[in-house]
mmCIF file of C-alpha atoms in Angstrom:
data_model
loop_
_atom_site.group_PDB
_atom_site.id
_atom_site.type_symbol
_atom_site.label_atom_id
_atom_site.label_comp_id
_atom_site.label_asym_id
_atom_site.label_seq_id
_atom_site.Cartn_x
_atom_site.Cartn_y
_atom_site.Cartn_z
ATOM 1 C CA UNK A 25 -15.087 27.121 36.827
ATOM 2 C CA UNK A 26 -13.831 29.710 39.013
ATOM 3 C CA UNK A 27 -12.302 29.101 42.637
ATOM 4 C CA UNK A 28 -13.518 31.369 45.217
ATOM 5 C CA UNK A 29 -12.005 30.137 48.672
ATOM 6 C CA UNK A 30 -13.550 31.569 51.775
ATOM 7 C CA UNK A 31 -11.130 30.690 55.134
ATOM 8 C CA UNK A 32 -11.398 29.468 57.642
ATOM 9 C CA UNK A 33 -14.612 26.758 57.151
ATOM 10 C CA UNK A 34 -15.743 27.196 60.410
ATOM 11 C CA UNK A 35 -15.103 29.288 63.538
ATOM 12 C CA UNK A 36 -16.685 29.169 67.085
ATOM 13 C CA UNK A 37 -16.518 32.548 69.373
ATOM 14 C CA UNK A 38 -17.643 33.679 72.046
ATOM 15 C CA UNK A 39 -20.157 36.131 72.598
ATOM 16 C CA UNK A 40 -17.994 39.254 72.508
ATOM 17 C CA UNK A 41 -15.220 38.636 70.685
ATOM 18 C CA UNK A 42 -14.328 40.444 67.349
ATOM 19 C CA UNK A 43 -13.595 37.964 64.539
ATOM 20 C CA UNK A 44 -12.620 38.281 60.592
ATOM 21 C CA UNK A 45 -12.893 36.176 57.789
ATOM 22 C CA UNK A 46 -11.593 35.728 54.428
ATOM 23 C CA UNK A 47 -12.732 35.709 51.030
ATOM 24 C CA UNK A 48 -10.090 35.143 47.872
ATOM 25 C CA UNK A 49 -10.811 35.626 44.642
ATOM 26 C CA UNK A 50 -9.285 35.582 40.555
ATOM 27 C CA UNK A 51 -8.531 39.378 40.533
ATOM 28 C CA UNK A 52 -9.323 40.395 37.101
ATOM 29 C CA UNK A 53 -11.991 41.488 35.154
ATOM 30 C CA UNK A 54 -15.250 41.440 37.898
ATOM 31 C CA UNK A 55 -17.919 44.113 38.310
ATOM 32 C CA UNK A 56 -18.485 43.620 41.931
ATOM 33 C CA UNK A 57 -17.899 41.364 45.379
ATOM 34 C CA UNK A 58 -21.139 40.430 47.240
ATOM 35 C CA UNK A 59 -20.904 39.047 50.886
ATOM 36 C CA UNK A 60 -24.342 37.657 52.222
ATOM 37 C CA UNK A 61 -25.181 36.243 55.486
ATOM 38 C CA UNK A 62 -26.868 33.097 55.313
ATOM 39 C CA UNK A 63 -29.238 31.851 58.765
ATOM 40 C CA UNK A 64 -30.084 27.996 58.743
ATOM 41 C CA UNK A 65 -32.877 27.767 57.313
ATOM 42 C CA UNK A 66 -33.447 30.328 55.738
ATOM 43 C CA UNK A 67 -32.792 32.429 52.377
ATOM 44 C CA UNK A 68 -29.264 34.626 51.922
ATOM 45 C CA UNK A 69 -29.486 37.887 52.628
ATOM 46 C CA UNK A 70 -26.907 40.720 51.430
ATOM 47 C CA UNK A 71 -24.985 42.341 53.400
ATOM 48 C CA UNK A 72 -22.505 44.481 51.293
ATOM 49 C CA UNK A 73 -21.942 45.073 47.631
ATOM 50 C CA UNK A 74 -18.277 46.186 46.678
ATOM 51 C CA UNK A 75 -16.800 47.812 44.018
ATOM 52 C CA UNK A 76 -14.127 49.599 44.477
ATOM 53 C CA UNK A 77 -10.611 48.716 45.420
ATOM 54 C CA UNK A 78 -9.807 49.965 48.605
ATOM 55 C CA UNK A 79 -13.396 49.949 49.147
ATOM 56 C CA UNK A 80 -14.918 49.454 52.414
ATOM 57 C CA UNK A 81 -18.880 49.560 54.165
ATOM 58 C CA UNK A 82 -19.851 48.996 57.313
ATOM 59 C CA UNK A 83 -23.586 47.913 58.558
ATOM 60 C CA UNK A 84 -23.761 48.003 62.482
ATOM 61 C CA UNK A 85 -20.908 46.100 64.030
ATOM 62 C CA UNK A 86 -20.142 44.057 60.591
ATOM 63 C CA UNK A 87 -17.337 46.102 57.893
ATOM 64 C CA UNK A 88 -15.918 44.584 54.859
ATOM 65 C CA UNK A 89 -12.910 45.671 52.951
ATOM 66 C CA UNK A 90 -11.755 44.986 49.113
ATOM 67 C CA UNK A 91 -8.734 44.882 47.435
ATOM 68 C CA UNK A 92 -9.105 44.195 43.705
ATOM 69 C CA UNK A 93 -5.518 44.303 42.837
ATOM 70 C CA UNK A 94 -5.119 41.016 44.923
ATOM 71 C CA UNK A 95 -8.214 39.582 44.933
ATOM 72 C CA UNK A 96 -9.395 39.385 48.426
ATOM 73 C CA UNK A 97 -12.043 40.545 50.856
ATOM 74 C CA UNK A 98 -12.320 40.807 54.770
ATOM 75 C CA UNK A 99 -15.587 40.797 56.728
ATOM 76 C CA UNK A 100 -14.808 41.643 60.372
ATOM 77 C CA UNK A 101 -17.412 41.792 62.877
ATOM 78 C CA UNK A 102 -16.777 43.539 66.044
ATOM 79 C CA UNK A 103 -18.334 42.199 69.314
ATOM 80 C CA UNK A 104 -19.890 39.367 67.952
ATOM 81 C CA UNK A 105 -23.389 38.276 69.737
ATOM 82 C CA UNK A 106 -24.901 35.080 69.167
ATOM 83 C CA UNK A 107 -27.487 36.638 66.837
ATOM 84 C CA UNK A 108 -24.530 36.982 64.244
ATOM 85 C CA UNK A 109 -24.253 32.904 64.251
ATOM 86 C CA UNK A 110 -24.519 32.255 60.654
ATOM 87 C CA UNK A 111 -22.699 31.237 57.350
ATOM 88 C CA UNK A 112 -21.074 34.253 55.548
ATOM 89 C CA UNK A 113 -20.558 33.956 51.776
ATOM 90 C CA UNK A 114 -19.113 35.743 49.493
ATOM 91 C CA UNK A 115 -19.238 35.603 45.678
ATOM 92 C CA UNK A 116 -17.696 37.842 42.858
ATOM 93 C CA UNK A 117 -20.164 38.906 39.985
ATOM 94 C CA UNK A 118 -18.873 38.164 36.877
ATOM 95 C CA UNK A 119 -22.381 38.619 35.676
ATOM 96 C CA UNK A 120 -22.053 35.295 36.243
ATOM 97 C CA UNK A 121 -21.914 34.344 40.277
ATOM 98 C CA UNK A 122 -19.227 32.616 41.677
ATOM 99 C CA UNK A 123 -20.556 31.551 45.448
ATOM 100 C CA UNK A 124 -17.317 30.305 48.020
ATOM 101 C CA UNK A 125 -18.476 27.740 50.096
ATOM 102 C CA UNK A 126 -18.565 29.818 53.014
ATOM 103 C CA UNK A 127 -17.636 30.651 56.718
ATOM 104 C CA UNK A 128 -19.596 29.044 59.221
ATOM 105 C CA UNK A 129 -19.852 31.347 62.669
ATOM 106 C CA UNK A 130 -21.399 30.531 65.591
ATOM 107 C CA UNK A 131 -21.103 32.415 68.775
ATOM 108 C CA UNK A 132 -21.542 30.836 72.398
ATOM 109 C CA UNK A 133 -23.635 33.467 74.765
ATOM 110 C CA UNK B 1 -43.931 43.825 49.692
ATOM 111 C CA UNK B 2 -40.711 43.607 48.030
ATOM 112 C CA UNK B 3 -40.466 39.790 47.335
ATOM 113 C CA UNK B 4 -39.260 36.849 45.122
ATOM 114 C CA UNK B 5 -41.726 34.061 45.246
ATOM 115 C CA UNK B 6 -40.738 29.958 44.324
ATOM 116 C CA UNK B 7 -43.233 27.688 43.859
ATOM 117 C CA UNK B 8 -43.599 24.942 44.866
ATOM 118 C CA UNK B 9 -41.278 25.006 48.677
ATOM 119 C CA UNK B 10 -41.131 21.369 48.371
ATOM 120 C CA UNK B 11 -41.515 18.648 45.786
ATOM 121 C CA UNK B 12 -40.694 15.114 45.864
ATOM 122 C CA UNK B 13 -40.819 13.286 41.878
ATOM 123 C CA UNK B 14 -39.930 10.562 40.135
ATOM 124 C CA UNK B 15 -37.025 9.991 37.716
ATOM 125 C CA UNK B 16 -37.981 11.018 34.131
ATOM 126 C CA UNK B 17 -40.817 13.529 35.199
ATOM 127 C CA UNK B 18 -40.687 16.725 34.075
ATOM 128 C CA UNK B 19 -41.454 19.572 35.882
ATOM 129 C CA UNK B 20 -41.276 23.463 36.084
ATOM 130 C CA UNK B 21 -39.983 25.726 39.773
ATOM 131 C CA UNK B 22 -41.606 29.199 39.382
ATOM 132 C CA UNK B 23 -40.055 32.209 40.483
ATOM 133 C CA UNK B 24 -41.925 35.654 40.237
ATOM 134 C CA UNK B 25 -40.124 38.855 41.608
ATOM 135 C CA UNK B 26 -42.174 42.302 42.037
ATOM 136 C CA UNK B 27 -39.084 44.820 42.011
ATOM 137 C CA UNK B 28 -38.853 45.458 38.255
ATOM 138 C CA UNK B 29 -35.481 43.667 38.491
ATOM 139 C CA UNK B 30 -33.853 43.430 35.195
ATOM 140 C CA UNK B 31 -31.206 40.599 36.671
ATOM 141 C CA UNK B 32 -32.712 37.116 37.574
ATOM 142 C CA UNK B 33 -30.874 34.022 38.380
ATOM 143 C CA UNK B 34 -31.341 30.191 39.368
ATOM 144 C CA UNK B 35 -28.900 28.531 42.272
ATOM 145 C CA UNK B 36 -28.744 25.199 43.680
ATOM 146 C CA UNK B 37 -27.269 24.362 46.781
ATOM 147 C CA UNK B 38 -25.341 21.067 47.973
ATOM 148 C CA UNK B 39 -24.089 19.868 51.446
ATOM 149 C CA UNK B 40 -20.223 20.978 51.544
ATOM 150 C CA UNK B 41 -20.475 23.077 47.731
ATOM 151 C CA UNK B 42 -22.585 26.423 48.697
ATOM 152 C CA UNK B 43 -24.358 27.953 46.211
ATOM 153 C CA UNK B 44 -23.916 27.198 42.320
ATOM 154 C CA UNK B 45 -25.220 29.426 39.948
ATOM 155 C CA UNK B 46 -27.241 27.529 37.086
ATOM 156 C CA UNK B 47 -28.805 29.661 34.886
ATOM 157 C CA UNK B 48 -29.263 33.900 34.996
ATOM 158 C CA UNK B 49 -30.880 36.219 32.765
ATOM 159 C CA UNK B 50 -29.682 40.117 32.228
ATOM 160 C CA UNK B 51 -33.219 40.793 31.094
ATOM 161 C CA UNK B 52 -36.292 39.057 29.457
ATOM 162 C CA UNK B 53 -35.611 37.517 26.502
ATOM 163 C CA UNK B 54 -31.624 37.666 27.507
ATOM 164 C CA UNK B 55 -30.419 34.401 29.671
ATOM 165 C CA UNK B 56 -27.037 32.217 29.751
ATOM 166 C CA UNK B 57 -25.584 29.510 31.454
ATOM 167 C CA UNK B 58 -23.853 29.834 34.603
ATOM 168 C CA UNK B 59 -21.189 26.683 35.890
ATOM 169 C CA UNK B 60 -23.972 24.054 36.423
ATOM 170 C CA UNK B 61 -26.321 24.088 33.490
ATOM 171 C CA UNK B 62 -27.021 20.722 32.328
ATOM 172 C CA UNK B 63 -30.219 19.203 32.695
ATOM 173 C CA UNK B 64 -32.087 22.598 33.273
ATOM 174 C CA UNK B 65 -33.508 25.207 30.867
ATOM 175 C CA UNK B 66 -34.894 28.497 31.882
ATOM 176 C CA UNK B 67 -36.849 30.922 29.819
ATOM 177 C CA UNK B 68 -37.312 34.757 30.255
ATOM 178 C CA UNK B 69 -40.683 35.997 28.306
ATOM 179 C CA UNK B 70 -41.581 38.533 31.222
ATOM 180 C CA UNK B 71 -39.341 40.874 33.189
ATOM 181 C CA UNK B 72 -41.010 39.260 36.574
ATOM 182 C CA UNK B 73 -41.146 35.433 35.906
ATOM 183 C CA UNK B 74 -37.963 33.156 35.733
ATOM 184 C CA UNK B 75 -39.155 29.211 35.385
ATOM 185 C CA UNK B 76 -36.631 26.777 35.980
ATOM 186 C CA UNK B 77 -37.327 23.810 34.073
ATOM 187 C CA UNK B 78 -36.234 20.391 34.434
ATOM 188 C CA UNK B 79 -37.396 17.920 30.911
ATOM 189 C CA UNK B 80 -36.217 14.878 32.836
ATOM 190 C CA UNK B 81 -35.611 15.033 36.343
ATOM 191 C CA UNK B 82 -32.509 12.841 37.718
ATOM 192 C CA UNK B 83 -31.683 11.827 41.014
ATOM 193 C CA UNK B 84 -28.540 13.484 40.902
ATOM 194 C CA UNK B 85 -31.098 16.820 41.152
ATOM 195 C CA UNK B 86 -31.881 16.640 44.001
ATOM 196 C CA UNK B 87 -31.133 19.641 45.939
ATOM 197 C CA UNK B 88 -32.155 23.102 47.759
ATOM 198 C CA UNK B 89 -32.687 25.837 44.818
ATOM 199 C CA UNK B 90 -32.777 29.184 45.272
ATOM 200 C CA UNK B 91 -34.010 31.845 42.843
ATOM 201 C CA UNK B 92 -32.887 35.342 43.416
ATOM 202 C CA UNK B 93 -32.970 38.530 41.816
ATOM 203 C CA UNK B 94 -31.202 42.235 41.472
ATOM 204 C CA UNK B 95 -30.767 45.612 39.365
ATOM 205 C CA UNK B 96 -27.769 44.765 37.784
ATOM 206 C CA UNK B 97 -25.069 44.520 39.932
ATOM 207 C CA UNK B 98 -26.884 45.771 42.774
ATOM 208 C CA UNK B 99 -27.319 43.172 45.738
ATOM 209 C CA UNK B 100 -29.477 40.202 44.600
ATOM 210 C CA UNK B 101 -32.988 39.008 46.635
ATOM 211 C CA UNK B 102 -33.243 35.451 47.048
ATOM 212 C CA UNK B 103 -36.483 33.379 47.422
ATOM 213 C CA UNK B 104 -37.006 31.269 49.980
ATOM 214 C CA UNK B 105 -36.055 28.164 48.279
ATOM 215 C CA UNK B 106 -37.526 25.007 46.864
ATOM 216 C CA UNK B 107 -36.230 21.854 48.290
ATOM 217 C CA UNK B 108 -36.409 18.998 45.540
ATOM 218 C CA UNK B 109 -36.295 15.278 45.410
ATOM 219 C CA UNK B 110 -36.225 13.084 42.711
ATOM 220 C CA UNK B 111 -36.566 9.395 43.379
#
């Protein structure tokens, strides 16, 4: 088993406000870090696929960086609006999947 | 439409029944996997396959089998259903490494 720790658990905003999260990860040896956004209920849906270290995408007002040498990830999102209220995941592929547990975001209007 | 299908959404069983979740994806996606997710442990992977005929376990495979005959179809299997099953699964699929499509989920219980 394989710990993937995503900080902090939960955050509250409000509408606005920039915020970042973190995903940490065993450094070695993976072919790629996923982050999805995840919407009660409903079904994950990706957001960025990373490979490179020193890597970074951006989709709108949400940008992710890597850094494989140390095995972490930050997903900042810039102005958050309550429409971003979600759980954010991350999960290195391994072929295998390792899923953190997530961050939970939800942003007061 | 680009899609993964489950079937069925929901399903409540007994203990000792067995019973088959289908997942069907119309992308051509070589990569398919199974997840189930728990209050407070996210999303475990249980079973993926790099391409038909190709699967392996991922951290959570016992009591499950899969099978891969077809590129599109991934059935996740359960012999003999336990309580300790029950649970939100999620099938998903990808090209490789590429970002994976999840269905929308099948919500189990086993009584």
């Amino acid at each position: 088993i394989l710990n993937v720790e995503q900080s902090p658990q939960s955050l509250h905003v409000q509408e606005g406000d920039s915020t970042n999260f973190t995903c940490s990860f065993p450094s070695s040896n993976f072919y790629a870090l996923h982050w999805y956004r995840w919407e009660t209920a409903k079904s994950p849906e990706a957001l960025f696929v990373m490979t490179l270290n020193g890597d970074e995408k951006k989709k709108g007002r949400i940008s992710a960086t890597l850094n494989t040498k140390e095995g972490y990830s930050y997903l900042y999102i810039k102005g958050s609006q309550p429409e971003d209220s979600a759980t954010y995941l991350c999960a290195p592929d391994f072929n295998k999947f390792y899923f953190g547990s997530g961050t939970k975001l939800n942003v007061k209007p | 439409e680009a899609q993964v299908t489950q079937n069925p959404r929901y399903l409540i069983t007994v203990t000792g029944k067995k019973l088959t979740v289908t997942c069907s994806q119309n992308m051509n996606h070589e990569y398919m996997s199974w997840y189930r997710q728990d209050p407070g442990l996210g999303l475990r992977q249980i079973y993926y396959s790099m391409n038909v005929e190709v699967t392996d376990k991922g951290d959570v495979p016992e009591g499950y089998k899969v099978s891969r005959k077809e590129k599109r179809n991934f059935p996740l299997i359960l012999e003999s259903p336990s309580p300790n099953q029950t649970s939100l699964y999620f099938c998903a699929s990808s090209h490789g490494s590429d970002i994976q499509y999840f269905g929308a989920g099948t919500r189990l219980s086993v009584l």
